[in-house]
Short mmCIF file of C-alpha atoms (C1' of nucleotides) and ligand atoms in Angstrom, two decimals:
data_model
loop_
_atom_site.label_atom_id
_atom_site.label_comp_id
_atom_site.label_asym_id
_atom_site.label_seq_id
_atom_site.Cartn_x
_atom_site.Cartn_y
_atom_site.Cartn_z
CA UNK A 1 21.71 11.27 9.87
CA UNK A 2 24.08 8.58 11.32
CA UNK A 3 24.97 11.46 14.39
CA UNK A 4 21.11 12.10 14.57
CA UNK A 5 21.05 8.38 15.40
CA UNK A 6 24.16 7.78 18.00
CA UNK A 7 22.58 10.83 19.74
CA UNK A 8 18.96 8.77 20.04
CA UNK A 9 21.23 5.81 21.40
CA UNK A 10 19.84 3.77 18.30
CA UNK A 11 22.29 0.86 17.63
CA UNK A 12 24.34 1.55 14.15
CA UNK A 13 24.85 -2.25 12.52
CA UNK A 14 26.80 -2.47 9.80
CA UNK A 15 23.51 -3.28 7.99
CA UNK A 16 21.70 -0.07 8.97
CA UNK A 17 24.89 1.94 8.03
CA UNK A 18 24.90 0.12 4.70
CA UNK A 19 21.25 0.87 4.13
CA UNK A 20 21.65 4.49 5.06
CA UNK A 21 24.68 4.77 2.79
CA UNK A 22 22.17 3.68 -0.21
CA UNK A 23 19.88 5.54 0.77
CA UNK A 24 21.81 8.91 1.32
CA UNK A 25 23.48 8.66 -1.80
CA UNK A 26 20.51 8.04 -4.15
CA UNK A 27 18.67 11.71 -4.95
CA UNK A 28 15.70 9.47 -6.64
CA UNK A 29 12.79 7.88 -4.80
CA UNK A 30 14.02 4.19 -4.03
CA UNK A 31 12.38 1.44 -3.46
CA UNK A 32 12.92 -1.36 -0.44
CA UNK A 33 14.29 -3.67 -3.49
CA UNK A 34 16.93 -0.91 -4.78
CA UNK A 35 18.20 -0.70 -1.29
CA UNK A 36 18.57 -4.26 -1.16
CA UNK A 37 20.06 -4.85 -4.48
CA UNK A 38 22.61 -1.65 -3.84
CA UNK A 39 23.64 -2.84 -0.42
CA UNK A 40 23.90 -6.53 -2.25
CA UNK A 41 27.08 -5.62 -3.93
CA UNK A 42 29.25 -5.32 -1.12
CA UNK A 43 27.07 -7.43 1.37
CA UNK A 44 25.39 -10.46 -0.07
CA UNK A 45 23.84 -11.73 3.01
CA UNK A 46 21.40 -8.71 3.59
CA UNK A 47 17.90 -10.03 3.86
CA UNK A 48 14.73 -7.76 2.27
CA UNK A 49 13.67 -7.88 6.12
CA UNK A 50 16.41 -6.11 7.49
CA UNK A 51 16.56 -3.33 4.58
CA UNK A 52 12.31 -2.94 5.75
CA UNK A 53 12.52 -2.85 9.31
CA UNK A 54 15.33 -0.27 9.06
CA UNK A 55 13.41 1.66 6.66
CA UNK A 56 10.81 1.28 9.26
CA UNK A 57 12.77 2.74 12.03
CA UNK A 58 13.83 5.59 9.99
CA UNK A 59 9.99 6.34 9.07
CA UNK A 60 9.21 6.45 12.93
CA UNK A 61 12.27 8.77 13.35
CA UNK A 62 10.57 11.32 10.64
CA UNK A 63 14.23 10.27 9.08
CA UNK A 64 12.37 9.25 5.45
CA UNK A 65 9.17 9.63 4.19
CA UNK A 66 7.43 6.51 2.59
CA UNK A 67 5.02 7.22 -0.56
CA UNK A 68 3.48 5.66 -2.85
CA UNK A 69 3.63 7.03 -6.26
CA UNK A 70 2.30 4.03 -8.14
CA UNK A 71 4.17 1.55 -9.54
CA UNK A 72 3.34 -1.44 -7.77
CA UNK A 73 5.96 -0.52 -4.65
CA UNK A 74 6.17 2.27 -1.76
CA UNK A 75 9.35 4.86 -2.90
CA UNK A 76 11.36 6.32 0.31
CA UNK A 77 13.62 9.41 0.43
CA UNK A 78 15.75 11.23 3.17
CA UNK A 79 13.54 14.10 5.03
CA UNK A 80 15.56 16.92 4.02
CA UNK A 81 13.99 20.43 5.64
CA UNK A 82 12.89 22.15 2.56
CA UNK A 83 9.34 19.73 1.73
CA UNK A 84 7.97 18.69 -1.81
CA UNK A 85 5.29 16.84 -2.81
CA UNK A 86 4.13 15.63 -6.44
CA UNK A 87 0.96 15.88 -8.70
CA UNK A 88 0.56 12.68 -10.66
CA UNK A 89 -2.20 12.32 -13.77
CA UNK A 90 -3.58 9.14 -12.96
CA UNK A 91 -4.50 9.10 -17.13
CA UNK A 92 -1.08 10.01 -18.47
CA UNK A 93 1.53 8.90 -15.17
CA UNK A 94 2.71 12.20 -16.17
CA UNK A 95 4.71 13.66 -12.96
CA UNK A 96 4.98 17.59 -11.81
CA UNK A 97 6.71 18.35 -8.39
CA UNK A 98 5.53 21.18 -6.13
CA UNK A 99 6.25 23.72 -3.47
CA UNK A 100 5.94 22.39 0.33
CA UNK A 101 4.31 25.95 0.63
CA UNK A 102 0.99 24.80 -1.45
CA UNK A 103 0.20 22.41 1.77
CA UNK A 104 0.86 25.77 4.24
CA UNK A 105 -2.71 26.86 4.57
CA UNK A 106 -3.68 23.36 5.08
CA UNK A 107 -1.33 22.67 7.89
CA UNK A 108 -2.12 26.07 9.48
CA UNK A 109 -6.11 25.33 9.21
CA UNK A 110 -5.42 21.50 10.77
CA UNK A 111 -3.52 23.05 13.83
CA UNK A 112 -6.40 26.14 14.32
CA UNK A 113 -9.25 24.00 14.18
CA UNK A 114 -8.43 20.45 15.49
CA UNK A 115 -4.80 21.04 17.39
CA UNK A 116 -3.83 18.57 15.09
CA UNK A 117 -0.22 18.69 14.05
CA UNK A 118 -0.75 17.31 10.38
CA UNK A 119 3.22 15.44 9.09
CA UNK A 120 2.63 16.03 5.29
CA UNK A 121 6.15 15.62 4.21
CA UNK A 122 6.12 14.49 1.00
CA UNK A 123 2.36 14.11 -0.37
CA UNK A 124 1.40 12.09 -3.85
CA UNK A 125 -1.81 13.85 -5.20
CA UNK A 126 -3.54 12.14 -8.07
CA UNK A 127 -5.55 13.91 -10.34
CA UNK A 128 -5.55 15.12 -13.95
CA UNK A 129 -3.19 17.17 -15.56
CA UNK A 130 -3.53 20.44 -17.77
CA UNK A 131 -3.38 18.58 -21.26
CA UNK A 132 -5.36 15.17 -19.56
CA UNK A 133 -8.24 17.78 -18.76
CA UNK A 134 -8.41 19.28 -22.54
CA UNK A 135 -8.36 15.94 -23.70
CA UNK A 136 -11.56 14.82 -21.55
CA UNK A 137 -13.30 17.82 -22.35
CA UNK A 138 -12.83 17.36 -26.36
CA UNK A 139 -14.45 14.13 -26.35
CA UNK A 140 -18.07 14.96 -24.91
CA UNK B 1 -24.29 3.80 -8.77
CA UNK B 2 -25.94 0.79 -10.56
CA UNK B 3 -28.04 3.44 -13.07
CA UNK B 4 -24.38 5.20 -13.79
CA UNK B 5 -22.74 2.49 -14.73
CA UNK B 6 -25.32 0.79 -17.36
CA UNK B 7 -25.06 4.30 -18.49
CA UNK B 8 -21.48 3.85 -19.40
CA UNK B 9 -22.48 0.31 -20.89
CA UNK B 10 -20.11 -1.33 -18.08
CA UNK B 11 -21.68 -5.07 -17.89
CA UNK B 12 -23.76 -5.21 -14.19
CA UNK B 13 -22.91 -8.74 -13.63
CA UNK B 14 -24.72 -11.06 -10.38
CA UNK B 15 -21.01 -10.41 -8.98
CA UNK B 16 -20.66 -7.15 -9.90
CA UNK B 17 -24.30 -6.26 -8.49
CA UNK B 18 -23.66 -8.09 -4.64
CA UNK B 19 -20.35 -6.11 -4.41
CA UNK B 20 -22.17 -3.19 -5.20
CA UNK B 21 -24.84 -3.84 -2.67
CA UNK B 22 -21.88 -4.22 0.06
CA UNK B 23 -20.55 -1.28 -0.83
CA UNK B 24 -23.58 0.73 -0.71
CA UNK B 25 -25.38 -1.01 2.34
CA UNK B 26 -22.26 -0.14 4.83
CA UNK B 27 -21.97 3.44 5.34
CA UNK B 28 -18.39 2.44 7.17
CA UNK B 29 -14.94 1.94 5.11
CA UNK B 30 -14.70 -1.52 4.34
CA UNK B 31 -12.37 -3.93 3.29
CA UNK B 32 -12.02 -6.07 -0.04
CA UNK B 33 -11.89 -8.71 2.59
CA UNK B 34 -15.14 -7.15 4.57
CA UNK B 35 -17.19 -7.44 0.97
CA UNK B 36 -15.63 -10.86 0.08
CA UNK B 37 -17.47 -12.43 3.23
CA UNK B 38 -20.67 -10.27 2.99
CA UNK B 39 -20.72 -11.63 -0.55
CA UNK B 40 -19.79 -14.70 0.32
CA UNK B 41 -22.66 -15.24 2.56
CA UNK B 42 -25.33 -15.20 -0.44
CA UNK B 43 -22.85 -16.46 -3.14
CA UNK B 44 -20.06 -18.88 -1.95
CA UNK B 45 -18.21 -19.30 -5.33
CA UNK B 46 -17.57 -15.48 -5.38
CA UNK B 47 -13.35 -14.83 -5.38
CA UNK B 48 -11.46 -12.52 -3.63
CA UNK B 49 -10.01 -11.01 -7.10
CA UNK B 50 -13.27 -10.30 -9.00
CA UNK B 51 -13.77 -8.21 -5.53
CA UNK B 52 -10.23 -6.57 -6.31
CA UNK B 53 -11.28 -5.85 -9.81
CA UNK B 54 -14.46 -4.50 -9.41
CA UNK B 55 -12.91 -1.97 -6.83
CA UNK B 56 -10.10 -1.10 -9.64
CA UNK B 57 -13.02 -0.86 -11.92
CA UNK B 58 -15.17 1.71 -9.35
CA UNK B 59 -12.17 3.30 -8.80
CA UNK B 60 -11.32 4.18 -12.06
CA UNK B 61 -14.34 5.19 -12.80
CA UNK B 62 -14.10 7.58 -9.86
CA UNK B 63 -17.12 5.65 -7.85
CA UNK B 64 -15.23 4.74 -5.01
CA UNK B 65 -12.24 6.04 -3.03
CA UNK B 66 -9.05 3.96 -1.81
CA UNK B 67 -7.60 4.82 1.57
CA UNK B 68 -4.44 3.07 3.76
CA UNK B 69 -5.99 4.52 6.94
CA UNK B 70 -3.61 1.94 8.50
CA UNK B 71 -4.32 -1.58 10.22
CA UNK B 72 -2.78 -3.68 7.36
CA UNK B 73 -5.47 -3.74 4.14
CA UNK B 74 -6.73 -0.49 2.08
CA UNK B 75 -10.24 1.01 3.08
CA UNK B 76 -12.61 1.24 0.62
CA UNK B 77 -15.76 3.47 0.47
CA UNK B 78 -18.51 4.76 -2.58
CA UNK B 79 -18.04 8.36 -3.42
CA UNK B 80 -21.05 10.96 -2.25
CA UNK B 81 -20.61 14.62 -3.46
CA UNK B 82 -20.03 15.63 0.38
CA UNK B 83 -16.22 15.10 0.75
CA UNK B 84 -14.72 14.12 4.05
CA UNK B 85 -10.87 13.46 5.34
CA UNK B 86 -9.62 11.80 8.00
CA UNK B 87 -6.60 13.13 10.77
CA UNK B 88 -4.94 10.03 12.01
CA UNK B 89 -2.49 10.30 14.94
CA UNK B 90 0.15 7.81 14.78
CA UNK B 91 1.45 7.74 18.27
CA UNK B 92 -2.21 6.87 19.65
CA UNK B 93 -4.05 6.02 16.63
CA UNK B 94 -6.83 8.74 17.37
CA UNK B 95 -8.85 9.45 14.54
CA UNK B 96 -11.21 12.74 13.53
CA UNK B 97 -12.90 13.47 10.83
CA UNK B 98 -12.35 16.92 8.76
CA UNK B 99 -14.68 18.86 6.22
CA UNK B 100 -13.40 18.93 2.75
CA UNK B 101 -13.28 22.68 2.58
CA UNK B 102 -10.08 22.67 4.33
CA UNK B 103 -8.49 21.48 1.59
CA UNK B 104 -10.06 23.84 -1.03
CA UNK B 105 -7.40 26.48 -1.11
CA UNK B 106 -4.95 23.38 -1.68
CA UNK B 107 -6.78 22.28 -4.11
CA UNK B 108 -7.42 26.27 -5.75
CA UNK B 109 -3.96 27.06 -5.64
CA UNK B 110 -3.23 23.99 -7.63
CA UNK B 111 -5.40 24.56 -10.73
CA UNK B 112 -4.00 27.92 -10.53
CA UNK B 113 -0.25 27.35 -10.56
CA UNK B 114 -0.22 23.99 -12.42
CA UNK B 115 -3.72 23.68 -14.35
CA UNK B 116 -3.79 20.06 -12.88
CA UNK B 117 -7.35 19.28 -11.67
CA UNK B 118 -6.32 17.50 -7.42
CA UNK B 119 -8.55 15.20 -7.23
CA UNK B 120 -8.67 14.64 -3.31
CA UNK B 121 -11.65 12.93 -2.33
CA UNK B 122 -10.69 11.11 0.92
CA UNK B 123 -7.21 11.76 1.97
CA UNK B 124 -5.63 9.94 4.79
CA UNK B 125 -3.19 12.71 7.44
CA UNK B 126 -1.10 11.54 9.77
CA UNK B 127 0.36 13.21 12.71
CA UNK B 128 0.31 14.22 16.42
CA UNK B 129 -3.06 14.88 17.85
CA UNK B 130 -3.29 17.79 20.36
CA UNK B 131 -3.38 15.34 23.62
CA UNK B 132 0.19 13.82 22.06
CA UNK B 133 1.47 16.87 20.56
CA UNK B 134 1.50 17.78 25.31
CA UNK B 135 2.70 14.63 26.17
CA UNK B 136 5.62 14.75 24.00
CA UNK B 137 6.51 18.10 24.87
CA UNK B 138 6.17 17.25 28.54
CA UNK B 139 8.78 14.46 27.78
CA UNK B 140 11.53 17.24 26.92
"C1'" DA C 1 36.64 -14.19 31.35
"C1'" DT C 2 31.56 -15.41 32.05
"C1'" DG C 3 26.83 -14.81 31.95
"C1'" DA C 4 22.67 -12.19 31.54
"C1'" DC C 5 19.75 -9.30 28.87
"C1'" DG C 6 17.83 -6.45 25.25
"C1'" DA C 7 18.15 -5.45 20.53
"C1'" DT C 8 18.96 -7.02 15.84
"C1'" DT C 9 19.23 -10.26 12.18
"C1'" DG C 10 18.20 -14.12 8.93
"C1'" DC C 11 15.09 -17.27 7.64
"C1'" DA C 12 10.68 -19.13 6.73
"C1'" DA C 13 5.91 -18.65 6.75
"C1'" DG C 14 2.08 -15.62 6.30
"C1'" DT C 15 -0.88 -11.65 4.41
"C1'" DA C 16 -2.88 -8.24 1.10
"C1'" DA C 17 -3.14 -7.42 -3.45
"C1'" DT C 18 -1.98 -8.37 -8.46
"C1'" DT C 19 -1.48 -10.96 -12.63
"C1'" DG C 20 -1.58 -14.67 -16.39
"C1'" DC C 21 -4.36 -17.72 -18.33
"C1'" DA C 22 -7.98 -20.84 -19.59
"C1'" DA C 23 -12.92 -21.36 -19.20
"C1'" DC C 24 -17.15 -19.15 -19.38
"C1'" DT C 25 -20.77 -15.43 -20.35
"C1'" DG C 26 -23.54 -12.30 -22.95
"C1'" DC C 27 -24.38 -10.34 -27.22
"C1'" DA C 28 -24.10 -9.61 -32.15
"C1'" DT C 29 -23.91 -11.63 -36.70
"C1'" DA C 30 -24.61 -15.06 -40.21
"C1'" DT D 1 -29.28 -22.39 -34.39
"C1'" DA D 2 -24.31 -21.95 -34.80
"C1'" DT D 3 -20.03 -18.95 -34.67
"C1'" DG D 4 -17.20 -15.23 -33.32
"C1'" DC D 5 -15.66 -12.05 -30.12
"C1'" DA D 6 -14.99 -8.88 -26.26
"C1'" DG D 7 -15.32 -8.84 -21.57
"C1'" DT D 8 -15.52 -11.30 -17.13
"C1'" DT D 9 -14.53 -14.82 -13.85
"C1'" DG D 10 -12.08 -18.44 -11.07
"C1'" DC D 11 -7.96 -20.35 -10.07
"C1'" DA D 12 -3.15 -20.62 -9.25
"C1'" DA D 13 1.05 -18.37 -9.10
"C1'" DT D 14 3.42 -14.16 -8.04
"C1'" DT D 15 4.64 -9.76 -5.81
"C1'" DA D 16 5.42 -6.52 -1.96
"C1'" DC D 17 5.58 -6.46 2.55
"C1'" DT D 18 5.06 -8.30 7.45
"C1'" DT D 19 5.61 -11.34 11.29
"C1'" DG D 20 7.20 -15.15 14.53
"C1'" DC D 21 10.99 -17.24 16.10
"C1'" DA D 22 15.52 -18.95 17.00
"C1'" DA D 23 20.31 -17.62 16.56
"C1'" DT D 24 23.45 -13.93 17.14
"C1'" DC D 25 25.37 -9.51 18.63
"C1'" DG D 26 26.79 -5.69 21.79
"C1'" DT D 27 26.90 -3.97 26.30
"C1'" DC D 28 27.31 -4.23 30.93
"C1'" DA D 29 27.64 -6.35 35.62
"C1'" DT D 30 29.89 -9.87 38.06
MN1 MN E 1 9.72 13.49 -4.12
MN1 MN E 2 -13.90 8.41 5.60
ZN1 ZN E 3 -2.15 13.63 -17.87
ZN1 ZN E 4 -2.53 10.93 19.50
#
DNA sequence: ATGACGATTGCAAGTAATTGCAACTGCATA
DNA sequence: TATGCAGTTGCAATTACTTGCAATCGTCAT
């Protein structure tokens, strides 16, 4: 990721290499603020700004993928090559992650029809969820 | 919309009713902010959060859909039974509109691996449109 | 060394959306 | 008519994120 960078000729503060450090070493979904905090420890003068215009820079790249999965704040995460995306119950919160291959017919229709080269990288689909359905159906 | 909702014995209060009649008068996505000053027009004292909440409220209630089609505020727009999704390219900002069938295999082979119900109403794609998808290539 | 220039940062102010709370509303009951 | 109560609203404060701007940094030419 930092090579990936030097090669594009993009500048590599100690700031962004702090905020790539967090955010290559986390295997979660993190949050602007859990970057900042993290990169706090060692470097109390990062400002929220920096940590979002970096995360910024790395979304343009197709470096991270920003996503919101509720909870009141967009989650980031490293673009790895092998794709997920998650289901979410919006009646339960309950989470289930799936196969980058679910999204393949949709990609491949997007490109036939419209040229279009659809960037799903790392979708949040709301809906209900196997035992949220059951439930909704027992009370009518 | 109105008939639906005194169905489910939600109160259809004078606010309540003039957001409605935004919503169902523009056939465009709108803003919270775009309804606030429609409403605002006939009733001054109306505030920006009832707006908010009565858009949580349709929203739950699966009336209206919620889309970050991009320019800074969430698009908001009443649900018909005739899905539609948009293709958004973020290097020009082009924008087309696609049929919800492409997404029906998605949306199949979900219920069949996972039993969760997708609920995808009015999704939001980003990517390269064909003209960009050239002009980057040419760039190489 | 010095100066110019573009890019980055910190800070403060601004924006879109949410939340806590007290006042108000509509409706049911006594 | 009076009282209680759930739900709604307006207002102010808060949160997540963005933006404008001046100070600073790194790089390169002189
Ligand atoms: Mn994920
Ligand atoms: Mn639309
Ligand atoms: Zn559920
Ligand atoms: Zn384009």
């Amino acid at each position: 990721m930092k090579e990936a960078l030097r090669k594009k000729g993009v500048p590599l503060t100690p700031q962004r290499l702090m905020i790539l450090d967090v955010l290559q070493g986390s295997h979660d979904h993190v949050s602007a603020e859990d970057i900042f905090h993290e990169v706090q420890k060692s470097y109390p003068y990062i400002n929220i700004s920096t940590v979002f215009r970096t995360l910024d820079l790395l979304k343009d790249l197709d470096m991270v993928t920003v996503t919101d999965l509720g909870g009141g704040c967009l989650r980031y995460h490293t673009v790895t090559n092998s794709h997920h995306h998650h289901l979410i119950c919006h009646r339960c919160g309950s989470t289930t992650e799936i196969e980058d291959s679910v999204l393949e017919p949709v990609r491949r229709a997007i490109d036939a029809g419209y040229g279009f080269e659809a960037q799903m990288h790392h979708f949040a689909i709301w809906g209900l969820c196997r035992e949220c359905r059951h439930t909704d159906k027992e009370q009518q």
